[in-house]
Every structure is written in C-alpha cells, then in structure tokens.
Amino acid sequence: MKSVNTDIAYDYIRKRILSGEFPPGHPLLTEVLARDIKVSRTPVRDALRKLETDGLVSIRAHLGANVKKMELKEFSEMCDLRLALESHAAGLAARNHTESDLREIQFALTAMKRLTEQIARDASEQPLLAELIHEDVRFHIAVMTAAKNDLMKKEILRLHLINRVVSGTSMDKQPVPKVEADARRQSVLEKHQDIYTAIAASDPAAAKREMEFHLQEMIDHSLLLMTRVESGVIARELSPEELAYSS
Amino acid sequence: MKSVNTDIAYDYIRKRILSGEFPPGHPLLTEVLARDIKVSRTPVRDALRKLETDGLVSIRAHLGANVKKMELKEFSEMCDLRLALESHAAGLAARNHTESDLREIQFALTAMKRLTEQIARDASEQPLLAELIHEDVRFHIAVMTAAKNDLMKKEILRLHLINRVVSGTSMDKQPVPKVEADARRQSVLEKHQDIYTAIAASDPAAAKREMEFHLQEMIDHSLLLMTRVESGVIARELSPEELAYSS
DNA sequence: CGATATCTGTGTTGACACTTTTCATGAGCA
DNA sequence: TGCTCATGAAAAGTGTCAACACAGATATCG
C-alpha cells in the first residue's frame, strides 16, 4: 500500500496539532502548509477535510481552516458524549473481556499505582506526571479494547484526542497546590481500581456505574478549571454585551 | 451564503443514497457523477470525502468509492453505539426537557397511536406505514432534542441515517405475517409511551432504562432479519472458504 | 500459465475564478 | 479642521477546473 500525499499531509498536520505546535484557533493556510509539506494544495485540502471530521479542525467555505476552538458549552457536550460512550463500553468490557484484556488493564493499573505513590513521595514530578497520564490513557484504551466494539473504540479515541487538544493546552497553566493534586491522583487511582474490579468480576452494571462516576468527577474538574480561565488559549466567545465593555 | 459546488454535489449524491437509488455497494465514479452534476471532479471528490465521514460512503485510495456496505458485525456494533447514545440522551431528556419539548414528543406519540390502530384495522397499509415510520423518527428526534446536547443529537442522527441506508433496503424484502407485524407495532407503541411517561416524570434512570430496552428489542429484531437474508442487497462478506465454494 | 501491454479511473498539479477582508480614499457633517 | 462613514479597489486565500501522472485491473501475447 503506497502512501499517498493526502496521508502525508494528514499525518503532518495532525501531529502538529496534537503536539500543541498548532494551538486551538491557529489558522491553517493551505498554501503555507502545501509549501511546508512540499505537495500541492489539493492533498492538503483533503487532509484538512479529514481532520475536520476528526473534530480537530474547523473549516468554513471561503474563510479557511483553523485548529478547532471550543467554547465551554460545546466542550461540556463533548464530555457528556464521552461519558455516555465510555461508561457503556465499560459495561461491555465486563461482559466481553478476555484474560489477556484483563492482564492489560491490570498492567496499566499497577503502573499507575506505582507512579502515583512515587509522585506523592518525591518532589520532582514533571516527567513522572507525563508517564502517569500515559498509563491513564492506556488504562482507558485497554477497557475500550476489552469491550470488543471497534466502532465504539474508534469513536471514543476520537473524543479523547479532541479533549487532549482542547483542554491540554489550558490545564498546564493552572497552578494547583501539590497536596490537592496528590489527593486527586489518589482518588483517581482508587476509582480505576473499582472499575477494574467490576470488570474482572464480570459485573456490567457495576462497571458502567463506576466508570460513569469516575468520568463525571473528571469532567466536573475539567469544567471547573476551564471556567476559571478567563482569557486563555481556549477563549470562550464574548457575548455582545461583553464585547461592548471590552473596547 | 452562496452555495458552493461541493455542497451541490454533496446534496445530490446524498439524496440518491438515502432514496435508495444508489444502493449499498453501488460504485461512485467521480467522472460519471461530475458529468451528471455538471461540475468538475474536484467538488465531487470533496463531496465523497464528506459522505465518507458521514459513514454513508467508503473510499479506498486508487480503488474508488462505493456506497457503504456493512457486514453483520459492523452493523451490530453500530446498533450498540446507537443504543449507548440514545439511551443516555433519553436520560438527559428527562432532566432537561422543556414544556414545548414534551408537547412535541407527545404529538408524535399520539400520531403513532392513531396510525398503529388504523393499520391494524385496515388492510391497505403501504402509505400509512411510511407515515408511521416518519412519526417514529419524529418521536426519537424529539427526545434527542429535549436532551439539549446538540453534539449528541447530531451523532445519533448520523447513525440513524446509516441505519436507514443499510437496513432500509433489506427490510422491504422480508415478508412478515400481518398479525405478527401488528403485534410488534403495538409493542413498540407501548414502549414509546413508557419512555414518554418517564421523561415527563423527570425520571432519568427510568427514561434511560426504557429507551435501552426499546432499542435493544428493535436491534434484536433487525439483526434477526439481517441474518435471515442470505443473499440480499446487504451481502455480508464471504469468508475465504465460502468464496471457494461459490465459484 | 506467466509476463507484458493497454485501459480505466483516481491522485496530483498549476492556473484561473471567485469571495471575503482589508485598507485607503474621499464625501458629508459637526 | 477633524471625525465618521460609505465606497470601492487591491490583497489574500479559497473554490474550481482541465490536463497530466500514476496505480490497479483487464486483456493479450508468448
């Protein structure tokens, strides 16, 4: 399977968006991108269209493309969507998991446990934090995989990515007291353990309930952080009244 | 807002797919379509890409585009996805509905009741059946609207459309005894009434549960019909062994 | 039966058309 | 004179097109 230019352009742009090099709202000019990637504008346009449907880019006819920027309402809706899908998937995982699925989930879980304790003990957090997040993602992916529904997995992964782009950039700027953060991490860990237990016990209702609870907690936290951010990378739209005052 | 050629092509192709004029598996040649729509191939290609992300078309590089054809597994996964979203939406509807939402739901419900009874009485069913389906869709849309989550509504509508294209073509060919069909319609009606009652009572758990049950029933029925269809418009992929026997 | 030529149809390109935005110019008015 | 606002021309960038390049399928020939 020869890789076509469209795919090259897609990977290039997508990578930059996910790495934060193209932050939300960043304009994506087809000509500039075409020059950088060294292909013509057509495959770039195709790539942008594809990214739009991934939810990472927004395109308006004649007005060009931007990295997707979400206001609070849309973000909240997306979180709820994710809640619906991922909790359902947890229920399915309790039904359909194999032995190897369980091992994978548990593996991520023990890694998280180790990292959480280590972070709580040590002062130097930064690289460990990234690793913890990575294992967190791994845990969730493992659960979705165990659900044995590829379409659902794909859809949830899509939402995860959008979430990462939209909220990832703002989270960094929020200084949180270490004690509070440690408590949160501990709580997250326990929730994950509950989810694992329910899945391992083949108890769909419990798995679903625990996942729902876990995600709701996370969502509340995210939304709280976002509303605190007055002017950030993810600027919410100003209402007409607010606009009048800001000039 | 001037409509661009891409949109024209998109509407044209989409309409044909939804109307059944382009059945699942039907090849979509860019040149032919371009000639028919009287635009160049570029906007047609864009339109096909968009339709691909709607889930109505599948494109493979250098191999062209077809109207999406699903095998049983994927169809079943999609149904489950819809179940997750729509039952969650029902729960939200119980929380967030307004008075006008309730009226809209009830309106569709009474229309369905009238039609169901009429169909059970009379022999001439065909035009009434179409109307009944229409009111059924209306009911579900009204519930999703009441949930007050546009993203979720959009996603569910997308799944509805795919469902219609994929299963719509096969359902017609399945002759079902009238008594049985009437009983099913009556049962569907009652389920809808239960859902309405739960939403009106602002009981999210009940609304979710009823919707989940209703959809599961529908899905089981659909899957049953599909598995019965040996060779139909929605041909499942033949396994290598089966292929060996069929030639 | 396998290698090769041909053919169909997509992928890609660069040029052109059109839309939107911006900015400068100038008229109208206090 | 200085300010506001209409106007329109230029700039910037996307949408569209037709021609070419190339991959994959089919037919042909040894």
Coordinates of C-alpha atoms (C1' of nucleotides) in Angstrom, one line a residue:
Chain A
M1 CA 0.0 0.0 0.0
K2 CA 1.7 3.1 -1.3
S3 CA 1.2 6.1 1.0
V4 CA -0.5 8.9 -0.9
N5 CA 0.3 12.6 -0.5
T6 CA -3.0 13.1 1.2
D7 CA -2.0 10.8 4.0
I8 CA 1.4 12.5 4.3
A9 CA -0.3 15.9 4.7
Y10 CA -2.8 14.4 7.1
D11 CA -0.1 13.0 9.4
Y12 CA 2.0 16.1 9.2
I13 CA -0.8 18.5 10.3
R14 CA -2.4 16.1 12.8
K15 CA 1.0 15.6 14.5
R16 CA 1.5 19.4 14.9
I17 CA -2.0 19.9 16.3
L18 CA -1.6 17.1 18.8
S19 CA 1.8 18.3 19.8
G20 CA 0.5 21.7 20.5
E21 CA 2.6 23.3 17.9
F22 CA -0.6 24.4 16.2
P23 CA -2.7 25.5 19.2
P24 CA -6.5 25.9 19.1
G25 CA -7.6 28.8 16.8
H26 CA -4.3 28.6 14.8
P27 CA -5.1 29.4 11.2
L28 CA -4.2 26.6 8.7
L29 CA -3.5 28.2 5.3
T30 CA -3.5 25.6 2.5
E31 CA -0.7 27.4 0.6
V32 CA 1.6 27.7 3.5
L33 CA 1.1 24.1 4.5
A34 CA 1.4 22.9 0.9
R35 CA 4.8 24.7 0.7
D36 CA 6.0 23.2 4.0
I37 CA 4.9 19.7 3.2
K38 CA 6.1 20.0 -0.4
V39 CA 2.9 18.9 -2.0
S40 CA 0.2 20.8 -3.9
R41 CA -2.8 22.4 -2.2
T42 CA -5.2 19.6 -3.2
P43 CA -4.0 16.9 -0.8
V44 CA -3.6 19.5 1.9
R45 CA -7.3 20.4 1.4
D46 CA -8.2 16.7 1.6
A47 CA -6.2 16.3 4.7
L48 CA -7.9 19.3 6.3
R49 CA -11.3 17.9 5.5
K50 CA -10.4 14.6 7.1
L51 CA -9.1 16.4 10.2
E52 CA -12.4 18.4 10.3
T53 CA -14.3 15.2 10.6
D54 CA -12.0 14.0 13.3
G55 CA -13.1 17.1 15.1
L56 CA -9.6 18.6 15.2
V57 CA -10.1 21.3 12.6
S58 CA -13.0 23.6 11.6
I59 CA -13.4 24.7 8.0
R60 CA -15.7 27.4 6.7
A61 CA -16.2 27.9 2.9
H62 CA -14.0 30.7 1.6
L63 CA -12.9 31.5 5.2
G64 CA -10.3 28.9 5.6
A65 CA -9.4 26.4 8.3
N66 CA -8.5 26.7 11.9
V67 CA -7.5 24.3 14.6
K68 CA -10.7 23.6 16.4
K69 CA -11.5 26.0 19.2
M70 CA -14.3 25.1 21.6
E71 CA -16.4 27.2 23.8
L72 CA -17.5 25.9 27.2
K73 CA -20.9 24.7 26.0
E74 CA -19.5 22.5 23.2
F75 CA -16.8 21.2 25.4
S76 CA -19.3 20.2 28.1
E77 CA -21.5 18.5 25.5
M78 CA -18.5 16.5 24.2
C79 CA -17.6 15.4 27.7
D80 CA -21.1 14.1 28.2
L81 CA -20.9 12.3 24.9
R82 CA -17.7 10.6 26.1
L83 CA -19.3 9.8 29.4
A84 CA -22.2 8.0 27.6
L85 CA -19.9 6.0 25.3
E86 CA -17.2 5.2 27.7
S87 CA -19.4 4.1 30.5
H88 CA -21.3 1.9 28.1
A89 CA -18.0 0.5 26.9
A90 CA -17.1 -0.3 30.5
G91 CA -20.3 -2.3 30.8
L92 CA -19.5 -4.2 27.6
A93 CA -15.9 -4.8 28.8
A94 CA -17.3 -6.6 31.9
R95 CA -19.2 -8.9 29.5
N96 CA -16.8 -9.5 26.7
H97 CA -13.3 -9.2 28.2
T98 CA -10.7 -12.0 27.7
E99 CA -8.0 -13.0 30.1
S100 CA -5.4 -11.0 28.1
D101 CA -7.6 -7.9 28.2
L102 CA -7.7 -8.2 32.0
R103 CA -4.0 -8.5 32.2
E104 CA -3.5 -5.4 30.0
I105 CA -5.9 -3.4 32.2
Q106 CA -4.2 -4.6 35.4
F107 CA -0.8 -3.8 34.0
A108 CA -1.7 -0.2 33.4
L109 CA -3.3 -0.1 36.8
T110 CA -0.3 -1.2 38.7
A111 CA 1.9 1.2 36.7
M112 CA -0.4 4.0 37.8
K113 CA -0.3 2.9 41.4
R114 CA 3.5 2.9 41.4
L115 CA 3.7 6.3 39.7
T116 CA 1.1 7.9 42.0
E117 CA 3.0 6.8 45.1
Q118 CA 6.2 7.9 43.6
I119 CA 4.9 11.3 42.7
A120 CA 3.4 11.8 46.2
R121 CA 6.8 11.0 47.8
D122 CA 9.2 12.8 45.5
A123 CA 9.2 16.5 44.7
S124 CA 10.4 16.2 41.1
E125 CA 7.1 15.5 39.3
Q126 CA 7.3 16.6 35.7
P127 CA 8.5 13.5 33.8
L128 CA 6.6 11.2 36.1
L129 CA 3.4 13.1 35.5
A130 CA 3.7 12.6 31.8
E131 CA 4.2 8.9 32.4
L132 CA 1.2 8.8 34.7
I133 CA -1.0 10.4 32.1
H134 CA 0.2 7.9 29.6
E135 CA -0.7 5.0 31.8
D136 CA -4.1 6.6 32.5
V137 CA -4.8 6.7 28.8
R138 CA -3.5 3.2 28.5
F139 CA -5.9 2.0 31.1
H140 CA -8.9 3.6 29.4
I141 CA -7.8 2.2 26.0
A142 CA -7.5 -1.3 27.5
V143 CA -11.0 -1.1 28.8
M144 CA -12.3 0.0 25.5
T145 CA -10.5 -2.8 23.8
A146 CA -12.0 -5.3 26.2
A147 CA -15.4 -4.0 25.2
K148 CA -14.9 -5.7 21.7
N149 CA -16.7 -3.0 19.8
D150 CA -14.2 -1.4 17.3
L151 CA -16.6 1.3 16.2
M152 CA -17.2 2.5 19.7
K153 CA -13.5 2.3 20.5
K154 CA -12.7 4.4 17.5
E155 CA -15.3 7.0 18.4
I156 CA -14.1 7.3 22.0
L157 CA -10.5 7.6 20.9
R158 CA -11.6 10.4 18.6
L159 CA -13.2 12.2 21.6
H160 CA -10.1 11.6 23.7
L161 CA -7.9 13.3 21.1
I162 CA -10.2 16.3 20.8
N163 CA -10.2 16.6 24.5
R164 CA -6.5 16.5 24.7
V165 CA -6.1 19.3 22.2
V166 CA -8.7 21.5 23.6
S167 CA -8.1 21.1 27.3
G168 CA -4.4 20.0 27.2
T169 CA -3.2 23.5 26.5
S170 CA -5.2 25.2 29.3
M171 CA -4.5 22.6 32.0
D172 CA -0.8 23.4 32.1
K173 CA -1.4 27.0 33.1
Q174 CA -3.5 26.2 36.1
P175 CA -1.3 26.0 39.2
V176 CA -2.8 23.6 41.8
P177 CA -1.4 23.0 45.3
K178 CA 0.5 19.8 45.5
V179 CA -1.4 18.4 48.4
E180 CA -4.7 18.8 46.5
A181 CA -3.3 17.3 43.3
D182 CA -1.9 14.3 45.2
A183 CA -5.3 13.7 46.8
R184 CA -6.9 13.9 43.4
R185 CA -4.5 11.4 41.9
Q186 CA -5.1 9.0 44.8
S187 CA -8.8 9.3 44.3
V188 CA -8.5 8.7 40.5
L189 CA -6.4 5.6 41.2
E190 CA -9.0 4.2 43.6
K191 CA -11.7 4.8 41.1
H192 CA -9.7 2.9 38.5
Q193 CA -9.3 0.0 40.8
D194 CA -13.0 -0.1 41.4
I195 CA -13.6 -0.1 37.6
Y196 CA -11.1 -2.9 37.2
T197 CA -12.7 -5.0 40.0
A198 CA -16.1 -4.6 38.4
I199 CA -14.9 -5.7 35.0
A200 CA -12.9 -8.6 36.4
A201 CA -16.0 -9.7 38.3
S202 CA -18.0 -9.6 35.0
D203 CA -20.4 -7.2 36.6
P204 CA -21.6 -4.9 33.7
A205 CA -23.9 -2.7 35.8
A206 CA -21.2 -2.0 38.4
A207 CA -18.5 -1.4 35.7
K208 CA -20.7 1.0 34.0
R209 CA -21.7 2.8 37.2
E210 CA -18.1 3.1 38.4
M211 CA -16.9 4.4 35.0
E212 CA -19.7 6.9 34.9
F213 CA -18.9 8.1 38.3
H214 CA -15.2 8.4 37.5
L215 CA -15.7 10.3 34.3
Q216 CA -18.3 12.6 35.8
E217 CA -15.8 13.6 38.5
M218 CA -13.1 14.2 35.9
I219 CA -15.5 16.3 33.8
D220 CA -16.5 18.4 36.7
H221 CA -12.9 19.0 37.5
S222 CA -12.1 20.0 33.9
L223 CA -15.1 22.3 33.6
L224 CA -14.1 24.0 36.8
L225 CA -10.6 24.6 35.6
M226 CA -11.9 25.9 32.3
T227 CA -14.4 28.3 33.7
R228 CA -11.6 29.7 35.9
V229 CA -9.6 30.5 32.9
E230 CA -10.7 34.0 31.9
S231 CA -8.5 34.6 29.0
G232 CA -6.6 31.7 27.7
V233 CA -5.8 29.7 24.6
I234 CA -9.4 28.5 24.8
A235 CA -11.1 31.8 24.8
R236 CA -14.9 31.5 25.1
E237 CA -16.9 33.7 22.7
L238 CA -17.7 37.1 24.2
S239 CA -21.3 38.0 24.3
P240 CA -22.4 41.2 22.6
E241 CA -22.6 43.0 26.0
E242 CA -19.2 41.8 27.0
L243 CA -17.8 42.9 23.6
A244 CA -19.2 46.4 24.2
Y245 CA -17.3 46.6 27.5
S246 CA -14.0 45.2 26.3
S247 CA -13.2 48.0 23.9
Chain B
M1 CA -24.2 32.3 2.0
K2 CA -23.5 31.3 -1.6
S3 CA -23.8 27.6 -2.1
V4 CA -20.6 26.1 -3.4
N5 CA -20.4 23.3 -5.9
T6 CA -19.1 20.9 -3.3
D7 CA -22.4 21.3 -1.4
I8 CA -24.4 20.8 -4.6
A9 CA -22.5 17.6 -5.3
Y10 CA -22.9 16.5 -1.7
D11 CA -26.6 17.0 -1.6
Y12 CA -27.0 15.3 -5.0
I13 CA -25.2 12.2 -4.0
R14 CA -26.5 12.0 -0.5
K15 CA -30.1 12.3 -1.7
R16 CA -29.6 9.4 -4.1
I17 CA -28.1 7.3 -1.5
L18 CA -30.8 8.0 1.0
S19 CA -33.5 7.4 -1.6
G20 CA -32.1 4.0 -2.4
E21 CA -31.3 5.0 -5.9
F22 CA -27.7 4.3 -5.1
P23 CA -27.9 1.1 -3.1
P24 CA -25.2 -0.2 -0.7
G25 CA -22.2 -1.3 -2.7
H26 CA -23.1 0.9 -5.7
P27 CA -19.9 2.3 -7.2
L28 CA -19.5 6.0 -7.3
L29 CA -17.3 7.1 -10.2
T30 CA -16.1 10.7 -9.9
E31 CA -16.2 11.2 -13.7
V32 CA -19.7 10.0 -14.1
L33 CA -21.0 11.9 -11.1
A34 CA -19.2 15.0 -12.3
R35 CA -20.8 14.8 -15.7
D36 CA -24.3 14.2 -14.2
I37 CA -24.0 17.1 -11.8
K38 CA -22.3 19.3 -14.3
V39 CA -19.3 20.2 -12.2
S40 CA -15.7 19.1 -12.3
R41 CA -14.3 16.1 -10.4
T42 CA -12.8 18.1 -7.6
P43 CA -16.0 19.1 -5.8
V44 CA -17.3 15.6 -6.4
R45 CA -14.3 14.2 -4.7
D46 CA -14.8 16.6 -1.8
A47 CA -18.4 15.6 -1.5
L48 CA -17.5 11.9 -1.4
R49 CA -14.9 12.5 1.3
K50 CA -17.6 14.3 3.4
L51 CA -20.0 11.5 2.8
E52 CA -17.4 9.0 3.8
T53 CA -17.1 10.7 7.2
D54 CA -20.9 10.7 7.5
G55 CA -20.5 6.9 7.2
L56 CA -22.5 6.7 4.0
V57 CA -19.6 6.0 1.6
S58 CA -16.4 4.1 1.7
I59 CA -13.3 5.2 -0.2
R60 CA -10.1 3.3 -0.9
A61 CA -7.2 5.0 -2.5
H62 CA -6.9 4.3 -6.2
L63 CA -9.9 1.9 -5.9
G64 CA -12.7 4.5 -5.9
A65 CA -15.8 5.0 -3.8
N66 CA -18.8 2.9 -3.1
V67 CA -22.0 3.4 -1.1
K68 CA -21.2 1.9 2.3
K69 CA -21.9 -1.7 2.6
M70 CA -21.9 -3.3 6.1
E71 CA -21.4 -6.7 7.3
L72 CA -23.3 -8.0 10.2
K73 CA -20.5 -7.4 12.8
E74 CA -20.1 -3.8 11.9
F75 CA -23.9 -3.3 11.8
S76 CA -24.3 -4.8 15.2
E77 CA -21.5 -2.6 16.6
M78 CA -23.2 0.4 15.2
C79 CA -26.5 -0.5 16.7
D80 CA -24.8 -0.9 20.1
L81 CA -23.3 2.6 19.7
R82 CA -26.7 4.0 19.0
L83 CA -28.1 2.2 22.0
A84 CA -25.5 3.8 24.2
L85 CA -26.0 7.3 22.9
E86 CA -29.7 7.3 22.6
S87 CA -30.5 5.8 25.9
H88 CA -28.1 8.3 27.5
A89 CA -29.9 11.0 25.6
A90 CA -33.2 9.8 27.0
G91 CA -31.9 10.2 30.5
L92 CA -30.8 13.7 29.7
A93 CA -34.2 14.4 28.2
A94 CA -35.8 13.5 31.5
R95 CA -33.6 16.1 33.2
N96 CA -33.5 18.9 30.6
H97 CA -36.8 18.9 28.7
T98 CA -39.0 22.0 28.4
E99 CA -42.7 22.1 28.2
S100 CA -42.5 22.5 24.4
D101 CA -40.3 19.5 24.1
L102 CA -42.8 17.4 25.9
R103 CA -45.6 18.6 23.7
E104 CA -43.6 17.7 20.6
I105 CA -42.9 14.2 21.9
Q106 CA -46.5 13.7 22.9
F107 CA -47.6 14.9 19.5
A108 CA -45.5 12.3 17.7
L109 CA -46.8 9.7 20.1
T110 CA -50.5 10.3 19.6
A111 CA -49.9 10.3 15.8
M112 CA -48.2 6.9 16.1
K113 CA -51.1 5.6 18.2
R114 CA -53.6 6.7 15.7
L115 CA -51.7 5.2 12.8
T116 CA -51.0 1.9 14.6
E117 CA -54.7 1.4 15.3
Q118 CA -55.6 2.4 11.7
I119 CA -53.1 0.0 10.3
A120 CA -54.3 -2.9 12.5
R121 CA -57.9 -2.3 11.3
D122 CA -57.5 -1.6 7.6
A123 CA -55.9 -3.8 5.0
S124 CA -54.3 -1.1 2.9
E125 CA -51.1 -0.4 4.8
Q126 CA -48.4 0.9 2.5
P127 CA -48.8 4.7 2.7
L128 CA -49.8 4.6 6.3
L129 CA -46.7 2.5 7.1
A130 CA -44.5 5.2 5.7
E131 CA -46.3 7.8 7.8
L132 CA -45.9 5.6 10.9
I133 CA -42.1 5.3 10.3
H134 CA -42.0 9.0 9.9
E135 CA -43.7 9.7 13.2
D136 CA -41.4 7.1 14.8
V137 CA -38.4 9.0 13.7
R138 CA -40.1 12.2 14.8
F139 CA -40.5 10.8 18.3
H140 CA -36.9 9.8 18.6
I141 CA -35.7 13.2 17.3
A142 CA -38.0 15.0 19.7
V143 CA -36.4 13.0 22.6
M144 CA -32.9 13.9 21.4
T145 CA -33.9 17.5 21.1
A146 CA -35.2 17.5 24.6
A147 CA -31.8 16.2 25.8
K148 CA -30.3 19.6 25.0
N149 CA -27.0 18.2 23.7
D150 CA -26.5 19.2 20.1
L151 CA -23.4 17.2 19.6
M152 CA -25.1 14.0 20.8
K153 CA -28.1 14.8 18.7
K154 CA -26.0 15.2 15.6
E155 CA -24.2 12.0 16.2
I156 CA -27.3 10.0 16.8
L157 CA -28.9 11.4 13.6
R158 CA -25.8 10.3 11.7
L159 CA -26.2 6.8 13.0
H160 CA -29.9 6.8 12.1
L161 CA -29.2 7.7 8.5
I162 CA -26.6 5.0 8.2
N163 CA -29.0 2.6 9.7
R164 CA -31.7 3.6 7.2
V165 CA -29.4 3.1 4.2
V166 CA -28.1 -0.2 5.4
S167 CA -31.1 -1.9 6.7
G168 CA -33.8 0.1 4.9
T169 CA -33.1 -1.7 1.7
S170 CA -33.3 -5.2 3.2
M171 CA -36.3 -4.8 5.4
D172 CA -38.6 -4.4 2.5
K173 CA -37.9 -7.8 1.1
Q174 CA -38.8 -9.6 4.3
P175 CA -42.4 -10.7 4.2
V176 CA -43.8 -10.8 7.7
P177 CA -47.3 -12.1 8.6
K178 CA -49.6 -9.2 9.3
V179 CA -50.7 -10.5 12.8
E180 CA -47.1 -10.6 13.9
A181 CA -46.3 -7.2 12.5
D182 CA -49.3 -5.7 14.1
A183 CA -48.3 -7.1 17.5
R184 CA -44.8 -5.7 17.0
R185 CA -46.2 -2.3 16.2
Q186 CA -48.4 -2.4 19.3
S187 CA -45.5 -3.3 21.4
V188 CA -43.4 -0.5 20.0
L189 CA -46.1 1.9 20.7
E190 CA -46.4 0.9 24.3
K191 CA -42.6 1.2 24.8
H192 CA -42.7 4.7 23.4
Q193 CA -45.4 5.5 25.8
D194 CA -43.3 4.2 28.7
I195 CA -40.4 6.3 27.6
Y196 CA -42.6 9.4 27.3
T197 CA -44.0 8.8 30.8
A198 CA -40.6 8.5 32.3
I199 CA -39.3 11.7 30.6
A200 CA -42.4 13.6 31.6
A201 CA -42.0 12.4 35.2
S202 CA -38.4 13.7 35.1
D203 CA -37.1 10.3 36.0
P204 CA -33.7 10.0 34.2
A205 CA -33.0 6.4 35.3
A206 CA -36.3 5.1 34.1
A207 CA -36.2 7.0 30.8
K208 CA -32.8 5.6 30.1
R209 CA -33.8 2.1 31.1
E210 CA -37.0 2.2 28.9
M211 CA -35.1 3.6 25.9
E212 CA -32.4 1.0 26.3
F213 CA -34.9 -1.8 26.4
H214 CA -36.9 -0.5 23.5
L215 CA -33.8 -0.1 21.3
Q216 CA -32.4 -3.5 22.3
E217 CA -35.7 -5.1 21.2
M218 CA -35.5 -3.3 17.9
I219 CA -31.9 -4.2 17.4
D220 CA -32.5 -7.9 18.1
H221 CA -35.3 -7.7 15.5
S222 CA -33.1 -6.1 12.9
L223 CA -30.3 -8.5 13.4
L224 CA -32.6 -11.4 13.1
L225 CA -34.0 -10.1 9.8
M226 CA -30.5 -9.5 8.5
T227 CA -29.2 -12.9 9.4
R228 CA -32.1 -14.4 7.6
V229 CA -31.2 -12.6 4.4
E230 CA -28.8 -15.0 2.7
S231 CA -28.2 -13.1 -0.4
G232 CA -29.5 -9.6 -0.4
V233 CA -28.6 -6.1 -1.2
I234 CA -26.6 -6.1 2.0
A235 CA -24.5 -9.1 1.3
R236 CA -22.2 -9.9 4.1
E237 CA -18.6 -10.6 3.1
L238 CA -17.9 -14.1 2.1
S239 CA -15.2 -15.8 4.1
P240 CA -12.3 -17.4 2.0
E241 CA -13.8 -20.8 2.5
E242 CA -17.2 -19.7 1.3
L243 CA -15.7 -17.9 -1.6
A244 CA -14.1 -21.2 -2.6
Y245 CA -17.5 -22.9 -2.7
S246 CA -19.3 -20.2 -4.5
S247 CA -17.4 -20.3 -7.8
Chain C
dC1 C1' 0.3 -20.1 -17.3
dG2 C1' 3.0 -16.0 -16.6
dA3 C1' 4.8 -11.7 -18.4
dT4 C1' 3.5 -7.6 -20.6
dA5 C1' 0.6 -4.1 -22.9
dT6 C1' -3.5 -1.5 -22.5
dC7 C1' -7.1 0.7 -20.3
dT8 C1' -9.9 2.6 -16.7
dG9 C1' -10.2 5.8 -13.2
dT10 C1' -8.1 8.0 -9.3
dG11 C1' -4.3 11.2 -7.3
dT12 C1' -1.9 15.4 -8.2
dT13 C1' -0.7 19.6 -10.2
dG14 C1' -0.7 24.5 -11.5
dA15 C1' -3.6 28.0 -13.4
dC16 C1' -7.7 30.6 -13.1
dA17 C1' -12.2 32.4 -10.9
dC18 C1' -14.5 33.9 -7.2
dT19 C1' -15.3 35.6 -2.3
dT20 C1' -14.1 37.8 1.7
dT21 C1' -11.4 41.1 4.0
dT22 C1' -8.8 45.0 4.4
dC23 C1' -7.4 49.4 3.7
dA24 C1' -7.2 53.7 1.5
dT25 C1' -9.7 57.4 -0.4
dG26 C1' -13.0 60.9 -0.3
dA27 C1' -17.6 62.9 0.7
dG28 C1' -20.6 64.5 4.3
dC29 C1' -21.1 66.8 8.6
dA30 C1' -20.3 68.9 13.1
Chain D
dT1 C1' -10.1 71.2 10.6
dG2 C1' -11.1 66.8 12.3
dC3 C1' -14.2 63.0 12.6
dT4 C1' -17.3 59.4 10.8
dC5 C1' -18.8 56.6 7.5
dA6 C1' -19.7 55.0 2.8
dT7 C1' -17.3 53.2 -1.2
dG8 C1' -14.6 50.7 -4.0
dA9 C1' -10.2 48.8 -5.3
dA10 C1' -6.5 45.8 -4.1
dA11 C1' -4.8 41.8 -1.5
dA12 C1' -5.2 37.4 0.4
dG13 C1' -6.8 32.9 0.1
dT14 C1' -10.1 29.5 -1.0
dG15 C1' -13.0 27.0 -4.7
dT16 C1' -12.9 25.1 -9.3
dC17 C1' -11.2 23.5 -13.4
dA18 C1' -8.8 20.7 -17.1
dA19 C1' -4.6 18.3 -18.0
dC20 C1' -1.2 15.2 -16.6
dA21 C1' 0.9 11.3 -13.7
dC22 C1' 0.3 7.1 -11.9
dA23 C1' -1.8 2.9 -9.6
dG24 C1' -4.6 -1.1 -10.3
dA25 C1' -7.5 -4.1 -13.2
dT26 C1' -8.0 -6.4 -17.5
dA27 C1' -6.8 -8.2 -21.9
dT28 C1' -3.2 -10.0 -24.9
dC29 C1' 0.6 -12.5 -26.4
dG30 C1' 4.5 -15.5 -26.0

